[in-house]
Amino acid sequence: MRMASIRQPTPPQVRRDYRQAQWLRWTKDVIPQLVLIFLSVLRQSEDLRMIPRDPSSCNCPGTTRKLRITLVSLQGIYTTSVCSCAPAELLLRIGYLPSAPLRPSYAFDVEMLDLVRELHLRSPPNKTAWSSTIEVFLSARGYIINGQDVIQRKFTTALRWFTYLRIETDLVIKRAAKNPVRREVAFVEEPEEDLEGEWEDDDQADDMLAYLRECCACCFGGDLTGEEDFDPHKDAPVVVVCLDANFTQKRRNPVRGKLNDAPLTHPRSASLSMAELRAAERYVEDARPSRPTAAPKKSSSAPDKVEDGMKVPKSVLDGCLDSFTAADEKRTKASTKYFADTGLMALLCRHDRVLWVANMKTAGERQYYAIALILKLFKYLPKTTTVGILYDIGCQLERSCKKWPLIPELLPQIAWGVSVFHAYGHQWPCQLIYHPRKRAGFGLSDGEGCERFWSAIEFLIPTLRVSGYHQRIFTLDVQVSFLRKQSLALLEHWIKRKFLKCWEKCLAAIEVLGDLTYSDELLEEEWGHQVSSQTRPLARATGGLAKKAVKVILTLTEFSSSLAKEIRAIDKKAARTQSGDTLEDLLDARTHLESDQKNLAALAKDKHLELRMKTLAVKERLRAKLQSRKFELERVDRAYSHASANESQLQTHVKRQVSRHSGSITTTLKKYNDLCGEIEVMLRQGKAPPGMIAPQRIPPENLYSLDVDSVIWDDSGLHETDEVTVPGWMGNDEIRRGIVAWLEVQRCNEELTRLRRECLNLQVFALREWEGLAAAYEFCDNNDIKYQLLTMQKNLSSLIATWRENIRIVSRDTWLKSWGPENETTPPTGPPLAAHPPERTPEGSDSEGTSSDEGGSELEADDRVLQALESMNLLGEEGEDEEEGEEEEVWEGARCRRERYLMLGNPMVRAPVRRASGNSVR
């Protein structure tokens, strides 16, 4: 008894995590051995078309234990015996993958696994439904399945590791193609402490560029050298990307309150690591001072100003901050009490191809997620590359970067903008500076690629909501890799569609400019005056000036009576001798109140000012209602191409609820237009100050568009002006129309330049890939690898032929270059017709389209478009002489517009003929 009392207690036995152990066994031991075997199976079966089912033998002694394995396929359930020395390798040689690495009891046909893998890339990955279907399918044919849900559990594990095996096999092939001199192909293990998915190569810079080229050949396939003296407000950036967050891709907290899934990671993950996000968070927190618990209320009389480095007044930026809930980091969008991961933030190029994704764990859209993505991008780019970033709240992000400062070494290389479909939430002066249709350099990029990416992965929401953390990231990486591969063949369709849309927009703008009597120089000068005038700081902070002025006018009588009461109170106070205040202070206060009373009396007599303030108040109220309606319909306006029944019902319900406010909006519109009519009457009667103009009425048919050129943003005639004469950009309708058309032509010119550069990048990428594959095939001694390289050459040759076929109307010079394949090095004498023209997409959409063969009529129309473009010299970038024999027979209207705008000096047309400013073209 005495000895037992002093015995040391036995330490508790640590419970082994079987998921961690299985992950280590699969990733470190089994998968590296299966990759080369799977390559051999792919060659022998011609990519899983005819898998050899003959039993394979091993070299171990005959006394080794045999394992009895149940083989499951769509043809039935069978049993076999394999040696326990290497069961996974032996089973894979006959076309089956086991559900366990060492002692499996079930194995599944790789053809069936490959089918389900491809299915789950295009539909919700519901493994339970598929497993149940297989069980019922095989049971109905007389096959006996022992155990409950045994197929589901085993099949889920086998599918997960087959997907990983496919990824590692593709990685080995890419490494063989990238390093043609290396004759031995070996599996490179990932370091245990670093799971960030960094490229491993001797030349890290080239490897980073290789990753970017894999992401998008059009953006990063060619030269990325930027201008030395880059002006973000005048010059075009080399690369245009978009940035946005999404709060529907959430993940619930684990049931047991801890992370218990195996750390399965994609070898080339597109997701930022937790270490990178934490480093960005610390960087932002160190740069920004701690916020006080109760910030003092700013005085409304503080003068407005333009902050250092900005182009927009502080009051305008504050208004944008209030309009967007995304800019308010304290606003809760997903509760961290119920969700471990609250959403995603993605960085995409302008071709809707994902560069990186950040997994968000905070309740709001914090700025350090965007900073982390930007730092990641510039880490992979050359030091001189300039980048244009389109973000819903790009104005706020630039403001924070320059205020604290954040990433100061990168700011000279960044041009900021706001996405097109979210610009309605910004103030009009902010749109003048940040809207990509008003700002130089962005062309026709809309910055809404993230919205289309969220739509493409929305079917993953139910699955990722209940998955583990690592499984969530792995599933996203697999989907991103699939989307990249799928859209690679559609890049030339994207370029051609954008080119045709750009051409249509430019023709419409050319026609408008051809009907006007003002030169480009005059329109550019007037546009500069408009931007300068409408982005000036006001005398007082705009956060309350306009609203307070309106309230003063509307409540003039009440305020005057209150002033009279205060004056009487001061008189009574002065009459009392025991008052502690000095007589001088009381007299000063009385004089100040009398001055205010006289000023209000003068304002009361100014009927034009009162009417103008009422009209401005009504217009601000109308604008707020339209913005609120647009925000409510934002989910519906995305117009998912394949909405489910529940989604369609929800969209219908939202539209019905929002439409209830239409009556109020219509009433406010009528009131505003009536007030505009009253102002017009006062102007005709001469009762308005000099230099004032009538505000524009808002047509009902364009009420809900909230386009950047809509009348709803134009407050001309509602504010005071110091000029006696009305400037042309404000009072001349012809100049106003001309400015809009001139800006449209400028953006089209930028878009054409960028599209031709992207064609050249695509050609450089194709030639580099073709030469790399040819060299790798020549030096490779492994027959299995050579088979895959030959398959890649065939696919690339077909892809190059499609690329060249569709871009010949965009850039003839690039079309004539060598693209790699021998049968394509010598192009034909005349441009071929497109065999598969892409489907047209809705207005303003950059989403990828599918090609379709519409017959000879579509081909003939495509050829007519080409000839019309040639007749306008829009394709004459190489300076070749064009034949004019066929121009008289093709599109007479386009030719007339061309001749008319040649006099206006269209920079899209060669050899422009300029005319003096102000002279008529008629």
XYZ file of C-alpha atoms in Angstrom, residues 410-893:
484
model
C 4.649 50.018 -55.569
C 2.279 52.984 -55.812
C 4.124 54.665 -58.740
C 3.471 51.492 -60.771
C -0.270 51.242 -60.027
C -3.186 52.898 -61.792
C -6.377 52.662 -59.698
C -9.925 52.447 -60.991
C -13.400 51.294 -59.998
C -15.293 48.477 -61.659
C -17.891 49.539 -64.202
C -20.957 47.819 -62.762
C -20.321 49.200 -59.258
C -19.474 52.753 -60.274
C -23.064 53.869 -59.599
C -22.294 53.784 -55.866
C -19.593 56.435 -56.219
C -19.967 60.184 -56.280
C -19.861 61.855 -59.683
C -16.459 63.585 -59.130
C -15.048 60.207 -58.124
C -16.362 58.648 -61.344
C -14.662 61.382 -63.371
C -11.298 60.250 -62.012
C -11.704 56.505 -61.378
C -14.267 55.261 -63.889
C -12.419 53.160 -66.535
C -14.528 54.751 -69.301
C -13.480 58.230 -68.184
C -9.935 57.485 -67.091
C -7.167 56.927 -69.627
C -5.366 53.610 -69.861
C -8.029 50.974 -69.154
C -9.628 50.729 -72.586
C -12.900 48.800 -72.408
C -11.968 46.694 -69.373
C -14.915 46.504 -66.987
C -13.279 45.022 -63.870
C -16.116 42.557 -63.244
C -14.203 39.330 -63.854
C -14.499 38.432 -60.176
C -18.286 38.531 -60.382
C -18.172 36.043 -63.256
C -15.755 33.878 -61.284
C -18.129 33.830 -58.311
C -20.884 32.774 -60.679
C -18.707 29.968 -62.081
C -18.021 28.433 -58.647
C -21.383 29.062 -57.011
C -22.241 25.346 -57.257
C -19.469 24.707 -54.689
C -21.259 26.665 -51.951
C -23.116 23.701 -50.345
C -20.054 21.450 -50.399
C -17.554 23.990 -49.104
C -19.950 25.115 -46.387
C -19.381 21.863 -44.430
C -15.910 20.823 -45.587
C -12.652 21.020 -43.663
C -10.245 23.903 -44.154
C -7.662 22.044 -46.236
C -10.321 20.248 -48.261
C -11.933 23.624 -48.980
C -8.684 25.129 -50.284
C -7.853 21.989 -52.262
C -11.273 21.952 -53.931
C -10.947 25.616 -54.875
C -7.480 25.038 -56.335
C -8.728 22.111 -58.409
C -11.600 24.220 -59.724
C -9.309 27.160 -60.531
C -6.954 24.863 -62.443
C -9.896 23.459 -64.405
C -11.214 26.924 -65.286
C -7.792 27.988 -66.525
C -7.528 24.939 -68.775
C -11.078 25.355 -70.027
C -10.703 29.036 -70.912
C -7.305 28.628 -72.579
C -8.926 27.478 -75.808
C -11.325 30.439 -75.707
C -8.800 33.249 -75.420
C -8.841 34.009 -79.134
C -12.663 34.062 -79.121
C -12.511 36.527 -76.250
C -10.109 38.770 -78.195
C -12.147 38.598 -81.390
C -15.417 39.318 -79.593
C -13.929 42.275 -77.758
C -12.480 43.577 -81.014
C -15.840 43.435 -82.804
C -17.600 45.081 -79.871
C -14.909 47.769 -79.740
C -15.296 48.359 -83.470
C -19.079 48.788 -83.134
C -18.686 51.258 -80.290
C -16.058 53.204 -82.188
C -18.199 53.430 -85.323
C -21.087 54.834 -83.303
C -18.807 57.419 -81.692
C -17.248 58.299 -85.052
C -20.699 58.949 -86.473
C -21.495 61.323 -83.613
C -18.211 63.199 -84.034
C -18.713 63.371 -87.784
C -21.976 65.254 -87.286
C -20.416 67.859 -84.970
C -18.458 70.987 -85.829
C -15.864 70.789 -83.059
C -12.331 69.441 -83.286
C -10.761 66.830 -81.043
C -8.481 69.454 -79.523
C -11.443 71.581 -78.449
C -13.299 68.619 -76.990
C -10.206 67.500 -75.098
C -9.756 71.014 -73.715
C -13.406 71.233 -72.632
C -13.147 67.811 -70.982
C -10.137 69.010 -69.005
C -12.075 72.081 -67.870
C -15.009 69.912 -66.807
C -12.866 67.573 -64.733
C -11.016 70.471 -63.140
C -14.242 72.305 -62.302
C -16.230 69.356 -60.966
C -13.422 67.956 -58.806
C -12.591 71.230 -57.013
C -12.904 71.270 -53.223
C -15.845 73.222 -51.915
C -15.553 76.090 -49.464
C -17.023 73.920 -46.730
C -17.085 70.202 -46.187
C -19.626 68.745 -48.600
C -20.635 66.215 -46.014
C -23.192 68.724 -44.744
C -23.038 71.898 -46.816
C -25.609 71.109 -49.478
C -27.979 69.380 -47.090
C -27.716 72.147 -44.506
C -28.289 74.810 -47.136
C -31.422 73.013 -48.245
C -32.642 72.676 -44.677
C -32.035 76.381 -44.091
C -34.186 77.298 -47.043
C -36.945 74.815 -46.276
C -37.139 75.739 -42.553
C -36.443 79.441 -42.910
C -39.497 80.594 -40.975
C -38.875 78.339 -37.979
C -35.215 79.235 -37.835
C -35.959 82.962 -38.017
C -38.342 82.704 -35.082
C -35.732 80.832 -33.049
C -33.215 83.593 -33.742
C -35.712 86.182 -32.529
C -36.193 84.205 -29.307
C -32.442 84.080 -28.718
C -32.163 87.844 -29.241
C -34.917 88.472 -26.680
C -33.192 86.118 -24.244
C -29.961 88.070 -24.610
C -31.842 91.353 -23.971
C -33.312 89.957 -20.765
C -29.928 88.644 -19.673
C -28.308 92.012 -20.257
C -31.005 93.715 -18.187
C -30.145 91.570 -15.140
C -27.279 93.122 -13.211
C -26.470 89.828 -11.420
C -25.580 88.122 -14.693
C -22.001 86.801 -14.727
C -21.486 87.549 -18.414
C -19.875 90.785 -19.427
C -21.894 93.309 -21.358
C -19.422 93.238 -24.271
C -19.903 89.464 -24.788
C -23.666 89.788 -24.773
C -23.566 92.642 -27.284
C -21.263 90.628 -29.587
C -23.603 87.639 -29.428
C -26.619 89.852 -30.174
C -24.830 91.456 -33.138
C -23.907 88.027 -34.533
C -27.485 86.767 -34.269
C -28.851 89.921 -35.928
C -26.386 89.408 -38.806
C -27.586 85.829 -39.246
C -31.164 87.022 -39.213
C -30.456 89.588 -41.951
C -28.670 86.976 -44.076
C -31.603 84.598 -43.789
C -33.973 87.401 -44.708
C -31.885 88.052 -47.829
C -31.946 84.372 -48.685
C -35.697 84.296 -48.249
C -36.072 86.968 -50.912
C -33.874 84.985 -53.398
C -36.577 82.853 -55.014
C -34.147 81.414 -57.581
C -31.819 80.175 -54.849
C -34.719 78.654 -52.935
C -36.005 76.887 -56.059
C -32.502 75.698 -56.949
C -31.934 74.237 -53.494
C -35.295 72.466 -53.600
C -34.463 71.007 -56.993
C -31.050 69.849 -55.781
C -32.574 68.243 -52.699
C -35.142 66.384 -54.803
C -32.444 65.201 -57.205
C -30.235 63.956 -54.377
C -33.208 62.082 -52.934
C -33.963 60.581 -56.362
C -30.335 59.592 -56.822
C -30.235 57.944 -53.397
C -33.383 55.934 -54.168
C -31.977 54.751 -57.496
C -28.668 53.749 -55.893
C -30.498 51.862 -53.159
C -32.586 50.064 -55.757
C -29.451 49.173 -57.725
C -27.760 47.771 -54.637
C -30.820 45.657 -53.849
C -30.947 44.304 -57.395
C -27.203 43.680 -57.580
C -27.666 39.968 -57.022
C -30.262 39.803 -59.770
C -28.312 42.034 -62.171
C -25.458 39.516 -62.251
C -27.783 37.349 -64.366
C -26.334 33.922 -63.780
C -26.560 31.979 -67.016
C -27.782 28.802 -65.320
C -29.859 29.740 -62.303
C -31.496 27.007 -60.279
C -35.186 26.887 -59.519
C -34.670 28.253 -56.006
C -32.374 30.978 -57.327
C -34.934 31.969 -59.953
C -37.665 32.141 -57.332
C -35.444 34.258 -55.099
C -34.652 36.614 -57.975
C -38.359 36.952 -58.766
C -39.111 37.679 -55.107
C -36.373 40.318 -54.900
C -37.612 42.006 -58.064
C -41.164 42.017 -56.741
C -40.128 43.566 -53.431
C -37.935 46.190 -55.071
C -40.618 47.089 -57.617
C -42.790 48.332 -54.760
C -40.574 51.415 -54.610
C -41.086 52.213 -58.299
C -44.098 54.404 -57.549
C -42.111 56.538 -55.120
C -39.256 56.862 -57.626
C -41.621 57.885 -60.417
C -43.257 60.501 -58.197
C -39.892 61.953 -57.214
C -38.856 62.059 -60.880
C -42.002 63.986 -61.832
C -41.429 66.447 -59.015
C -37.831 67.020 -60.128
C -38.772 67.602 -63.768
C -41.511 70.039 -62.678
C -38.995 72.015 -60.619
C -36.656 72.101 -63.623
C -39.520 73.607 -65.618
C -40.002 76.326 -63.019
C -36.301 77.213 -63.174
C -36.518 77.444 -66.953
C -39.396 79.915 -66.590
C -37.381 82.087 -64.185
C -34.437 82.098 -66.606
C -36.664 83.248 -69.462
C -38.086 86.001 -67.232
C -34.574 87.191 -66.307
C -34.997 86.460 -62.584
C -31.807 84.358 -62.300
C -28.235 85.529 -61.610
C -25.898 85.959 -64.600
C -24.203 82.786 -65.873
C -26.878 80.403 -64.568
C -28.361 77.697 -66.780
C -31.346 75.433 -66.440
C -30.708 71.922 -65.090
C -31.330 69.042 -67.467
C -34.530 67.100 -67.161
C -34.260 63.329 -66.664
C -36.088 61.280 -69.312
C -38.150 58.457 -67.771
C -36.849 55.850 -70.226
C -33.255 56.271 -68.953
C -34.131 56.572 -65.293
C -32.880 53.215 -63.972
C -29.711 52.818 -66.032
C -27.377 54.832 -63.765
C -24.888 54.809 -66.616
C -21.766 56.908 -66.260
C -23.100 59.354 -68.880
C -26.626 59.496 -67.446
C -28.240 62.850 -66.654
C -28.758 61.736 -63.046
C -25.099 62.561 -62.287
C -25.124 65.986 -63.942
C -25.851 68.756 -61.434
C -25.114 71.573 -63.857
C -27.377 74.531 -63.184
C -27.968 73.569 -59.542
C -24.768 75.027 -58.063
C -23.382 78.540 -57.885
C -20.906 79.554 -60.568
C -18.309 82.326 -60.506
C -18.274 82.653 -64.289
C -20.445 85.142 -66.077
C -20.411 83.140 -69.305
C -21.481 79.512 -69.257
C -18.613 77.151 -70.218
C -19.142 74.959 -73.254
C -18.977 71.655 -71.358
C -21.852 72.855 -69.174
C -24.198 74.763 -71.442
C -23.505 73.551 -74.995
C -25.327 70.301 -75.753
C -23.234 69.736 -78.891
C -20.000 69.932 -76.921
C -21.403 67.668 -74.237
C -22.292 65.027 -76.826
C -18.929 65.490 -78.450
C -17.063 64.939 -75.177
C -18.879 61.634 -74.588
C -18.134 60.456 -78.136
C -14.520 61.641 -77.968
C -13.957 59.716 -74.732
C -15.517 56.637 -76.340
C -13.081 56.856 -79.257
C -10.133 57.281 -76.884
C -11.096 54.166 -74.922
C -11.594 52.225 -78.159
C -8.139 53.262 -79.334
C -6.659 52.028 -76.072
C -8.599 48.784 -76.337
C -7.395 48.148 -79.888
C -3.801 48.754 -78.860
C -4.149 46.394 -75.916
C -5.871 43.695 -77.986
C -3.095 43.732 -80.563
C -0.520 43.514 -77.829
C -2.380 40.568 -76.339
C -2.362 38.858 -79.742
C 1.400 39.289 -79.847
C 1.707 37.912 -76.293
C -0.348 34.900 -77.337
C 1.924 34.296 -80.349
C 5.083 34.557 -78.217
C 3.581 32.159 -75.668
C 2.583 29.644 -78.352
C 6.025 29.722 -79.994
C 7.763 29.316 -76.642
C 5.555 26.389 -75.640
C 5.969 24.685 -79.015
C 9.743 24.975 -78.994
C 9.881 23.757 -75.396
C 7.762 20.693 -76.162
C 9.840 19.891 -79.255
C 13.088 20.102 -77.282
C 11.671 18.065 -74.402
C 10.484 15.340 -76.781
C 13.891 15.189 -78.440
C 15.885 14.816 -75.226
C 13.461 12.638 -73.262
C 14.367 8.926 -72.944
C 11.261 7.860 -71.043
C 8.671 6.407 -73.429
C 5.810 7.133 -71.069
C 6.786 10.793 -70.837
C 7.376 10.992 -74.584
C 3.836 9.728 -75.175
C 2.428 12.528 -73.027
C 4.660 15.116 -74.687
C 3.504 13.973 -78.115
C -0.117 14.276 -76.986
C 0.584 17.777 -75.709
C 2.155 18.687 -79.058
C -0.918 17.523 -80.946
C -3.250 19.459 -78.658
C -1.088 22.574 -78.850
C -0.916 22.371 -82.649
C -4.699 22.243 -82.863
C -4.982 25.068 -80.350
C -2.538 27.259 -82.260
C -4.462 26.723 -85.483
C -7.636 27.908 -83.740
C -5.866 30.896 -82.197
C -4.443 32.072 -85.510
C -7.730 31.579 -87.281
C -9.643 33.920 -85.005
C -7.169 36.744 -84.433
C -6.358 37.482 -88.052
C -8.869 40.360 -88.135
C -7.395 41.831 -84.933
C -3.691 41.880 -85.781
C -2.563 40.842 -89.242
C 1.086 41.350 -88.335
C 0.818 38.825 -85.506
C -1.163 36.464 -87.713
C 1.662 36.439 -90.262
C 4.314 35.550 -87.673
C 5.571 32.053 -86.996
C 3.609 30.279 -84.293
C 5.665 27.088 -84.067
C 4.079 24.110 -85.857
C 5.666 23.335 -89.227
C 2.390 23.335 -91.087
C 1.665 26.814 -89.720
C 5.043 28.520 -90.241
C 4.123 29.616 -93.787
C 0.734 31.296 -93.642
C -1.494 31.331 -96.693
C -1.530 34.368 -98.950
C -5.001 35.470 -97.962
C -6.666 35.531 -94.540
C -8.811 32.434 -93.961
C -12.347 32.681 -92.729
C -13.223 31.776 -89.176
C -14.629 28.267 -89.104
C -16.179 28.672 -85.678
C -17.127 32.285 -84.886
C -17.852 32.859 -81.204
C -21.310 33.470 -79.901
C -22.139 37.061 -79.208
C -22.459 38.023 -75.564
C -24.728 40.608 -73.928
C -23.709 44.256 -73.877
C -20.890 44.981 -71.471
C -20.088 41.325 -70.789
C -16.547 39.987 -70.849
C -17.537 36.435 -70.058
C -16.202 33.630 -72.168
C -18.429 32.450 -74.992
C -18.651 29.130 -76.761
C -18.012 28.734 -80.428
C -20.679 27.524 -82.786
C -20.894 26.805 -86.497
C -23.746 28.760 -87.989
C -23.069 27.851 -91.612
C -22.084 29.856 -94.644
C -24.099 32.924 -93.706
C -22.059 33.526 -90.540
C -18.807 32.973 -92.420
C -19.853 35.383 -95.129
C -20.846 37.969 -92.510
C -17.504 37.552 -90.781
C -15.715 38.112 -94.080
C -17.789 41.223 -94.756
C -16.791 42.573 -91.338
C -13.146 41.977 -92.195
C -13.455 43.743 -95.526
C -15.301 46.655 -93.943
C -12.567 47.028 -91.352
C -9.958 46.969 -94.089
C -11.878 49.606 -96.011
C -11.678 51.887 -92.962
C -7.961 51.123 -92.510
C -8.690 49.845 -88.991
C -6.488 46.827 -89.704
C -3.673 48.719 -91.384
C -1.231 48.666 -88.466
C 1.593 47.246 -90.603
C 1.468 50.025 -93.197
C 0.567 47.734 -96.109
C -1.168 49.069 -99.189
C -4.835 48.132 -99.249
C -6.671 47.171 -102.384
C -9.541 49.537 -103.013
C -11.211 47.595 -105.792
C -13.677 45.870 -103.472
C -14.295 48.811 -101.147
C -16.978 50.293 -103.373
C -19.054 47.122 -102.982
C -18.772 46.746 -99.209
C -20.639 48.726 -96.596
C -21.163 52.142 -98.165
C -22.378 53.590 -94.883
